[in-house]
Tab-separated table of C-alpha atoms and ligand atoms in Angstrom:
chain	number	residue	atom	x	y	z
D	530	MET	CA	30.993	18.472	85.947
D	531	THR	CA	27.830	19.117	83.389
D	532	THR	CA	24.291	21.598	84.355
D	533	VAL	CA	21.643	22.116	82.462
D	534	ILE	CA	21.179	25.849	82.050
D	535	TYR	CA	17.498	27.580	81.904
D	536	ARG	CA	17.566	30.216	80.067
D	537	SER	CA	13.980	32.750	81.398
D	538	GLU	CA	11.755	34.099	78.781
D	539	ASN	CA	12.789	38.502	79.569
D	540	GLU	CA	16.183	37.758	80.158
D	541	SER	CA	18.218	39.946	78.285
D	542	THR	CA	22.127	38.427	78.576
D	543	GLU	CA	24.038	37.340	75.446
D	544	LYS	CA	22.807	34.797	73.412
D	545	VAL	CA	23.353	31.476	73.779
D	546	ASN	CA	21.487	30.023	70.497
D	547	ASN	CA	18.407	30.379	68.510
D	548	SER	CA	16.303	27.021	70.516
D	549	SER	CA	13.410	28.422	72.164
D	550	ARG	CA	12.935	31.266	75.820
D	551	GLY	CA	12.310	29.542	78.227
D	552	ALA	CA	13.310	25.596	77.392
D	553	PRO	CA	16.000	23.289	79.424
D	554	LEU	CA	19.205	24.086	76.591
D	555	THR	CA	21.606	23.185	77.203
D	556	PHE	CA	24.513	21.489	78.421
D	557	PHE	CA	26.794	23.132	79.773
D	558	SER	CA	30.071	22.553	80.704
D	559	SER	CA	32.321	24.505	83.532
D	560	SER	CA	35.419	23.163	82.113
D	561	MET	CA	33.820	24.612	78.159
D	562	ALA	CA	34.545	28.200	76.618
D	563	SER	CA	31.033	28.155	74.702
D	564	PRO	CA	28.115	26.653	75.629
D	565	LYS	CA	27.035	23.238	73.562
D	566	LYS	CA	24.055	21.279	73.251
D	567	LYS	CA	24.008	17.797	73.633
D	568	LEU	CA	24.677	15.641	70.371
D	569	GLN	CA	21.434	13.351	69.687
D	570	GLY	CA	19.386	11.985	67.583
D	571	LEU	CA	20.207	10.903	64.082
D	572	VAL	CA	23.779	12.464	62.438
D	573	ALA	CA	24.622	11.820	58.617
D	574	ALA	CA	28.402	10.875	57.838
D	575	THR	CA	29.676	13.016	55.021
D	576	ILE	CA	30.031	12.429	51.869
D	577	THR	CA	32.842	14.047	49.941
D	578	PRO	CA	31.221	14.995	46.282
D	579	MET	CA	34.143	14.764	43.710
D	580	THR	CA	34.165	15.335	40.321
D	581	GLU	CA	35.021	12.815	37.668
D	582	HIS	CA	38.284	13.968	37.962
D	583	GLY	CA	38.609	13.040	41.840
D	584	GLU	CA	39.207	16.829	42.334
D	585	ILE	CA	36.476	17.759	45.850
D	586	ASN	CA	33.431	19.351	43.582
D	587	PHE	CA	32.574	22.152	46.603
D	588	SER	CA	29.605	22.985	44.655
D	589	VAL	CA	27.106	20.613	45.524
D	590	ILE	CA	27.680	21.069	49.694
D	591	GLY	CA	25.314	24.212	49.895
D	592	GLN	CA	22.641	21.503	48.220
D	593	TYR	CA	23.399	18.738	50.307
D	594	VAL	CA	22.961	20.330	53.229
D	595	ASP	CA	19.500	21.345	51.632
D	596	TYR	CA	18.687	17.819	51.298
D	597	LEU	CA	19.840	16.467	54.929
D	598	VAL	CA	17.489	18.621	55.764
D	599	GLU	CA	14.351	19.121	53.420
D	600	GLU	CA	14.622	15.752	53.014
D	601	GLN	CA	15.598	13.500	55.376
D	602	GLY	CA	15.665	16.057	58.098
D	603	VAL	CA	18.755	15.052	59.613
D	604	LYS	CA	20.359	17.850	60.717
D	605	ASN	CA	23.610	17.571	63.009
D	606	ILE	CA	26.990	15.487	60.307
D	607	PHE	CA	30.139	14.209	60.601
D	608	VAL	CA	32.352	15.483	58.496
D	609	ASN	CA	35.606	13.674	57.017
D	610	GLY	CA	35.217	10.690	58.737
D	611	THR	CA	35.253	7.110	57.181
D	612	THR	CA	32.363	8.332	54.516
D	613	GLY	CA	33.670	11.609	53.674
D	614	GLU	CA	37.099	9.407	52.972
D	615	GLY	CA	38.516	12.448	55.229
D	616	LEU	CA	41.420	10.046	55.550
D	617	SER	CA	41.956	9.690	51.944
D	618	LEU	CA	42.753	13.510	51.503
D	619	SER	CA	45.343	16.002	52.347
D	620	VAL	CA	45.140	18.206	55.080
D	621	SER	CA	44.236	21.941	52.833
D	622	GLU	CA	41.372	19.631	51.783
D	623	ARG	CA	40.443	18.262	54.535
D	624	ARG	CA	40.483	22.285	56.050
D	625	ARG	CA	38.434	23.263	53.661
D	626	VAL	CA	35.829	20.563	53.494
D	627	ALA	CA	35.013	21.146	57.026
D	628	GLU	CA	34.942	25.151	56.374
D	629	GLU	CA	32.558	24.708	53.426
D	630	TRP	CA	29.705	22.536	55.065
D	631	VAL	CA	30.300	24.924	58.463
D	632	THR	CA	29.659	28.113	55.637
D	633	LYS	CA	26.522	26.085	54.355
D	634	GLY	CA	24.779	24.342	57.586
D	635	ARG	CA	25.026	28.274	58.953
D	636	ASN	CA	21.066	28.543	60.151
D	637	LYS	CA	20.270	25.485	58.537
D	638	LEU	CA	22.244	22.437	60.606
D	639	ASP	CA	22.303	21.600	64.490
D	640	GLN	CA	25.884	20.709	65.098
D	641	VAL	CA	28.576	19.516	62.653
D	642	VAL	CA	31.083	17.718	63.838
D	643	ILE	CA	34.500	17.325	62.053
D	644	HIS	CA	37.214	14.496	62.450
D	645	VAL	CA	40.270	15.924	62.266
D	646	GLY	CA	41.976	12.178	63.181
D	647	ALA	CA	44.791	11.565	61.294
D	648	LEU	CA	48.423	9.319	61.701
D	649	SER	CA	50.552	12.253	62.353
D	650	LEU	CA	49.316	14.414	65.944
D	651	LYS	CA	51.046	17.837	64.473
D	652	GLU	CA	48.768	17.549	61.701
D	653	SER	CA	45.902	16.485	63.942
D	654	GLN	CA	46.382	19.287	65.902
D	655	GLU	CA	46.546	21.611	62.825
D	656	LEU	CA	43.171	20.750	62.843
D	657	ALA	CA	42.143	20.544	65.553
D	658	ARG	CA	42.883	23.984	65.995
D	659	HIS	CA	40.814	24.826	62.457
D	660	ALA	CA	37.761	23.492	63.572
D	661	ALA	CA	38.107	25.147	66.677
D	662	GLU	CA	38.498	28.817	64.465
D	663	ILE	CA	36.136	27.788	61.826
D	664	GLY	CA	33.366	27.083	64.380
D	665	ALA	CA	32.585	23.903	64.596
D	666	ASP	CA	30.696	22.170	66.986
D	667	GLY	CA	33.052	19.617	67.776
D	668	ILE	CA	36.135	17.172	66.847
D	669	ALA	CA	36.140	14.044	66.437
D	670	VAL	CA	39.203	10.852	66.373
D	671	ILE	CA	39.966	7.877	65.686
D	672	ALA	CA	43.372	5.664	66.708
D	673	PRO	CA	46.358	6.519	64.673
D	674	PHE	CA	46.698	2.954	62.862
D	675	PHE	CA	49.655	2.346	61.446
D	676	LEU	CA	52.109	2.921	63.995
D	677	LYS	CA	49.266	2.208	66.687
D	678	PRO	CA	48.460	2.674	70.712
D	679	TRP	CA	49.277	-0.830	72.296
D	680	ASN	CA	47.312	0.279	75.441
D	681	LYS	CA	44.969	2.464	76.577
D	682	ASP	CA	47.103	4.713	78.397
D	683	VAL	CA	49.175	5.458	75.362
D	684	LEU	CA	45.592	5.990	73.243
D	685	ILE	CA	44.434	8.427	75.689
D	686	ASN	CA	47.535	10.504	75.687
D	687	PHE	CA	47.689	11.147	72.097
D	688	LEU	CA	44.048	12.137	72.010
D	689	LYS	CA	44.549	14.614	75.071
D	690	GLU	CA	47.572	16.170	72.931
D	691	VAL	CA	44.778	16.616	70.079
D	692	ALA	CA	42.135	17.897	72.139
D	693	ALA	CA	44.518	19.652	73.836
D	694	ALA	CA	45.019	21.866	70.264
D	695	ALA	CA	40.883	22.792	70.623
D	696	PRO	CA	40.257	23.302	74.406
D	697	ALA	CA	36.928	24.925	73.806
D	698	LEU	CA	35.228	22.675	71.593
D	699	PRO	CA	33.875	19.307	72.457
D	700	PHE	CA	35.352	16.459	71.629
D	701	TYR	CA	34.878	12.983	70.375
D	702	TYR	CA	36.119	9.667	70.258
D	703	TYR	CA	35.673	7.488	67.251
D	704	HIS	CA	36.107	3.502	67.950
D	705	ILE	CA	36.565	1.290	65.223
D	706	PRO	CA	38.397	-1.020	65.482
D	707	ALA	CA	38.233	-2.985	62.310
D	708	LEU	CA	39.223	-0.124	60.123
D	709	THR	CA	41.539	0.858	62.787
D	710	GLY	CA	42.876	-2.049	64.006
D	711	VAL	CA	43.102	-0.847	67.348
D	712	LYS	CA	41.050	-2.631	69.657
D	713	ILE	CA	41.616	-1.557	73.003
D	714	ARG	CA	38.103	-1.373	74.391
D	715	ALA	CA	36.165	1.581	74.826
D	716	GLU	CA	34.742	0.406	78.321
D	717	GLU	CA	38.803	0.589	78.950
D	718	LEU	CA	39.207	3.630	77.765
D	719	LEU	CA	36.118	6.177	78.959
D	720	ASP	CA	37.419	4.997	82.524
D	721	GLY	CA	38.391	8.527	84.139
D	722	ILE	CA	39.085	9.960	80.554
D	723	GLN	CA	37.835	13.165	82.422
D	724	ASP	CA	40.654	13.610	84.534
D	725	LYS	CA	42.628	13.665	81.604
D	726	ILE	CA	40.159	15.328	78.617
D	727	PRO	CA	38.854	17.586	80.202
D	728	THR	CA	36.356	18.460	77.028
D	729	PHE	CA	35.701	14.494	76.179
D	730	GLN	CA	32.242	14.336	75.631
D	731	GLY	CA	31.452	11.530	74.594
D	732	LEU	CA	31.265	7.945	71.700
D	733	LYS	CA	31.344	7.266	68.581
D	734	PHE	CA	30.782	3.458	68.587
D	735	SER	CA	31.289	1.958	65.161
D	736	ASP	CA	31.181	-1.909	66.748
D	737	THR	CA	29.208	-4.970	67.342
D	738	ASP	CA	30.097	-5.511	70.084
D	739	LEU	CA	27.122	-5.127	72.610
D	740	LEU	CA	28.770	-5.559	75.700
D	741	ASP	CA	31.122	-3.081	75.612
D	742	PHE	CA	29.090	-0.605	74.455
D	743	GLY	CA	26.180	-1.178	77.147
D	744	GLN	CA	29.457	-1.109	79.150
D	745	CYS	CA	29.850	2.505	77.941
D	746	VAL	CA	27.027	4.021	78.816
D	747	ASP	CA	26.551	1.816	82.098
D	748	GLN	CA	29.749	3.081	84.149
D	749	ASN	CA	28.738	6.542	82.719
D	750	ARG	CA	25.433	7.177	84.039
D	751	GLN	CA	26.158	10.328	85.763
D	752	ARG	CA	28.059	11.910	83.408
D	753	GLN	CA	26.425	13.711	80.381
D	754	PHE	CA	27.918	12.015	77.620
D	755	ALA	CA	26.986	11.347	74.260
D	756	PHE	CA	27.118	7.391	73.289
D	757	LEU	CA	26.747	7.212	69.692
D	758	PHE	CA	26.199	4.059	68.207
D	759	GLY	CA	27.735	3.716	64.454
D	760	VAL	CA	26.338	0.513	62.907
D	761	ASP	CA	22.990	1.417	60.836
D	762	GLU	CA	22.036	-2.286	60.449
D	763	GLN	CA	21.709	-2.816	64.583
D	764	LEU	CA	21.182	0.388	65.970
D	765	LEU	CA	17.805	-0.708	67.357
D	766	SER	CA	19.590	-2.971	69.641
D	767	ALA	CA	22.741	-0.330	71.190
D	768	LEU	CA	18.468	1.438	71.892
D	769	VAL	CA	17.490	-1.095	74.449
D	770	MET	CA	22.033	-0.300	75.659
D	771	GLY	CA	21.456	3.376	75.870
D	772	ALA	CA	22.503	4.907	72.423
D	773	THR	CA	21.364	8.388	72.849
D	774	GLY	CA	22.296	9.096	69.119
D	775	ALA	CA	24.187	7.574	65.854
D	776	VAL	CA	25.930	8.614	63.293
D	777	GLY	CA	26.362	6.877	59.591
D	778	SER	CA	26.665	7.215	56.204
D	779	THR	CA	22.432	5.179	56.121
D	780	TYR	CA	21.204	8.477	57.522
D	781	ASN	CA	22.383	10.732	54.193
D	782	TYR	CA	19.769	8.635	52.182
D	783	LEU	CA	17.528	6.851	55.426
D	784	GLY	CA	17.112	9.660	57.436
D	785	LYS	CA	13.514	9.920	57.672
D	786	LYS	CA	13.177	5.735	57.574
D	787	THR	CA	15.405	6.001	60.247
D	788	SER	CA	13.475	8.531	62.392
D	789	GLN	CA	9.517	6.563	62.042
D	790	MET	CA	11.701	3.686	63.652
D	791	LEU	CA	14.080	6.326	66.734
D	792	GLU	CA	9.672	7.962	67.098
D	793	ALA	CA	8.448	3.936	67.634
D	794	PHE	CA	10.857	3.739	69.922
D	795	GLU	CA	10.729	6.719	72.160
D	796	GLN	CA	6.933	5.504	71.711
D	797	LYS	CA	7.714	2.271	73.342
D	798	ASP	CA	5.862	0.410	70.261
D	799	PHE	CA	8.993	-2.028	70.410
D	800	SER	CA	6.843	-3.931	67.088
D	801	SER	CA	6.627	-0.663	64.599
D	802	ALA	CA	9.951	-0.268	65.807
D	803	LEU	CA	11.576	-3.738	65.234
D	804	ASN	CA	9.322	-3.671	61.893
D	805	HIS	CA	11.882	-0.473	61.037
D	806	GLN	CA	14.871	-1.208	61.630
D	807	PHE	CA	13.761	-5.106	59.947
D	808	CYS	CA	13.290	-3.118	56.668
D	809	ILE	CA	16.494	-1.090	57.493
D	810	GLN	CA	18.552	-4.759	58.105
D	811	ARG	CA	16.602	-5.266	54.238
D	812	PHE	CA	18.671	-2.861	52.385
D	813	ILE	CA	21.815	-3.168	54.021
D	814	ASN	CA	22.010	-6.715	54.200
D	815	PHE	CA	21.362	-7.025	50.496
D	816	VAL	CA	23.735	-4.268	49.483
D	817	LEU	CA	26.297	-5.996	51.840
D	818	LYS	CA	26.401	-9.642	50.125
D	819	LEU	CA	26.685	-7.736	47.283
D	820	GLY	CA	29.977	-5.324	48.059
D	821	PHE	CA	29.964	-2.806	50.442
D	822	GLY	CA	31.661	-0.097	51.137
D	823	VAL	CA	32.274	4.155	50.463
D	824	SER	CA	31.746	4.191	46.881
D	825	GLN	CA	29.039	2.144	46.947
D	826	THR	CA	27.654	4.978	49.621
D	827	LYS	CA	28.589	7.918	47.169
D	828	ALA	CA	26.395	5.421	44.163
D	829	ILE	CA	23.626	5.124	46.345
D	830	MET	CA	23.399	8.925	47.329
D	831	THR	CA	23.827	10.247	43.792
D	832	LEU	CA	20.752	7.695	43.199
D	833	VAL	CA	18.465	8.947	45.898
D	834	SER	CA	19.276	12.286	46.295
D	835	GLY	CA	20.366	12.669	42.941
D	836	ILE	CA	22.733	15.059	44.058
D	837	PRO	CA	25.978	14.370	41.860
D	838	MET	CA	28.648	12.950	44.702
D	839	GLY	CA	31.594	10.954	41.789
D	840	PRO	CA	33.857	8.266	41.722
D	841	PRO	CA	35.193	7.690	45.666
D	842	ARG	CA	39.314	8.612	45.682
D	843	PRO	CA	41.852	5.579	44.933
D	844	PRO	CA	42.353	3.509	46.357
D	845	LEU	CA	38.640	2.513	46.078
D	846	GLN	CA	36.794	1.895	43.101
D	847	LYS	CA	33.854	3.629	41.045
D	848	ALA	CA	30.147	0.880	42.601
D	849	SER	CA	29.564	-0.945	39.609
D	850	GLY	CA	26.933	-0.259	36.973
D	851	GLU	CA	25.769	-4.035	37.684
D	852	PHE	CA	25.962	-2.751	41.973
D	853	ILE	CA	23.797	0.092	41.578
D	854	ASP	CA	20.813	-1.148	38.896
D	855	ASN	CA	20.589	-3.209	41.429
D	856	ALA	CA	20.892	-1.452	44.993
D	857	LYS	CA	17.747	0.270	42.924
D	858	ALA	CA	16.011	-2.068	42.327
D	859	LYS	CA	15.629	-2.753	46.084
D	860	LEU	CA	15.478	0.316	46.912
D	861	LYS	CA	12.258	0.989	44.675
D	862	SER	CA	10.508	-2.484	46.206
D	863	LEU	CA	11.664	-1.079	49.520
D	864	ASP	CA	9.411	1.904	49.047
D	865	PHE	CA	12.928	3.949	50.166
D	866	LEU	CA	13.033	5.988	46.910
D	867	LEU	CA	11.195	9.668	48.218
D	868	SER	CA	10.583	10.484	44.594
D	869	THR	CA	7.286	9.278	42.739
D	870	ASP	CA	8.804	8.915	39.849
D	871	LEU	CA	10.934	6.266	40.679
D	872	LYS	CA	7.784	3.508	41.941
D	873	ASP	CA	7.006	1.309	40.448
D	874	GLY	CA	4.276	-0.379	42.567
D	875	ASN	CA	6.237	-3.605	43.176
D	876	PHE	CA	6.442	-3.396	47.247
D	877	GLU	CA	7.647	-5.266	48.930
D	878	SER	CA	5.450	-4.966	52.578
D	879	CYS	CA	7.809	-1.868	54.005
D	880	SER	CA	6.131	1.620	53.785
O	1133	LIG	C1	32.581	1.468	58.277
O	1133	LIG	C2	31.600	2.549	57.961
O	1133	LIG	O1	31.776	2.781	57.894
O	1133	LIG	N1	30.208	1.970	59.188
O	1133	LIG	C3	29.795	3.751	58.888
O	1133	LIG	C4	29.501	4.089	59.637
O	1133	LIG	O2	30.354	3.981	61.332
O	1133	LIG	C5	28.203	2.504	58.726
O	1133	LIG	O3	27.427	3.853	59.155
O	1133	LIG	C6	28.498	1.959	58.203
O	1133	LIG	O4	28.294	2.323	56.134
O	1133	LIG	C7	26.441	1.133	58.103
O	1133	LIG	O5	26.688	0.560	59.013
O	1133	LIG	C8	26.640	0.452	56.512
O	1133	LIG	O6	27.176	-0.844	57.707
O	1134	LIG	C1	29.787	6.481	59.211
O	1134	LIG	C2	30.799	7.591	60.396
O	1134	LIG	O1	30.670	7.513	60.856
O	1134	LIG	C3	31.898	7.924	59.328
O	1134	LIG	O2	31.675	8.144	58.156
O	1134	LIG	O3	33.018	8.506	60.075
């Protein structure tokens, strides 16, 4: 079970973490080796920067961390997922990328969650163990998507074997049926999941089925799970449904904007929250119509942050020059570019 633990002013026991003294600081699950804060708020799904030759460009990750924290106010990351092309990297690359984010994020980021899903259980377990060794804050796993689990129990058994390789790390199931083709409903999967996976800590839900998402929340109200929504253009609806946070690609460059929406929602200023969501939707709707995926996310992040993200790895193809020009004009008109020299004063009413 989960309990909130408090630390008193003069307590001189082992340092739990660097949060302020006397505050309710962590959610501690007795099944875990170490106390962990609940993952909440915005989580950026990190891009894996690459060189023009298609190798991982580790050299910009430190800068990338600073950009997220200082410019976007985002302090949680989700590494080697869809946006990070995790499934297009070798196991050794995935290990090195995870290590670099953990190292560069130390004392800067709140949580680093590593996606360790793979088609091979062995590889997934190796990555889970590795995530624990390097001091990551959690692991997430998608459903294996070539030889697929055909029902809930079969999928849970796979996830359980992975989770067991990192028994001290919070475990998140990453539900993304459009990409995995595994359409087992999350609500069904969550039913009784902690009996099988004691480290289960939450769900990253990347689907538009708000009935399924709502029922995940409703049926698990007593549990301190994180319900992280993954469709950025619909986040406000998911907040209404009980989302406790969000993982997404757009928080890399629209983190600040999206935080304004979260704040308005928290203040119960729903009309402002809706305005913020509509502004974000205008951008995402625009790029979706041009063709929007990981390649385009890399190009947009390069544009907005100034940090070179490089091309994607095949089979993905570099975003076209035409896409970049159009996306840039839209970002400008919505006032979504942070640096002033790119502004031209011709705004839609979004700032
Ligand atoms: C399929 C995919 O990559 N989904 C991302 C995360 O789950 C989202 O962040 C989307 O990129 C975003 O919602 C735009 O559609
Ligand atoms: C968007 C997301 O969560 C991912 O890239 O995995």
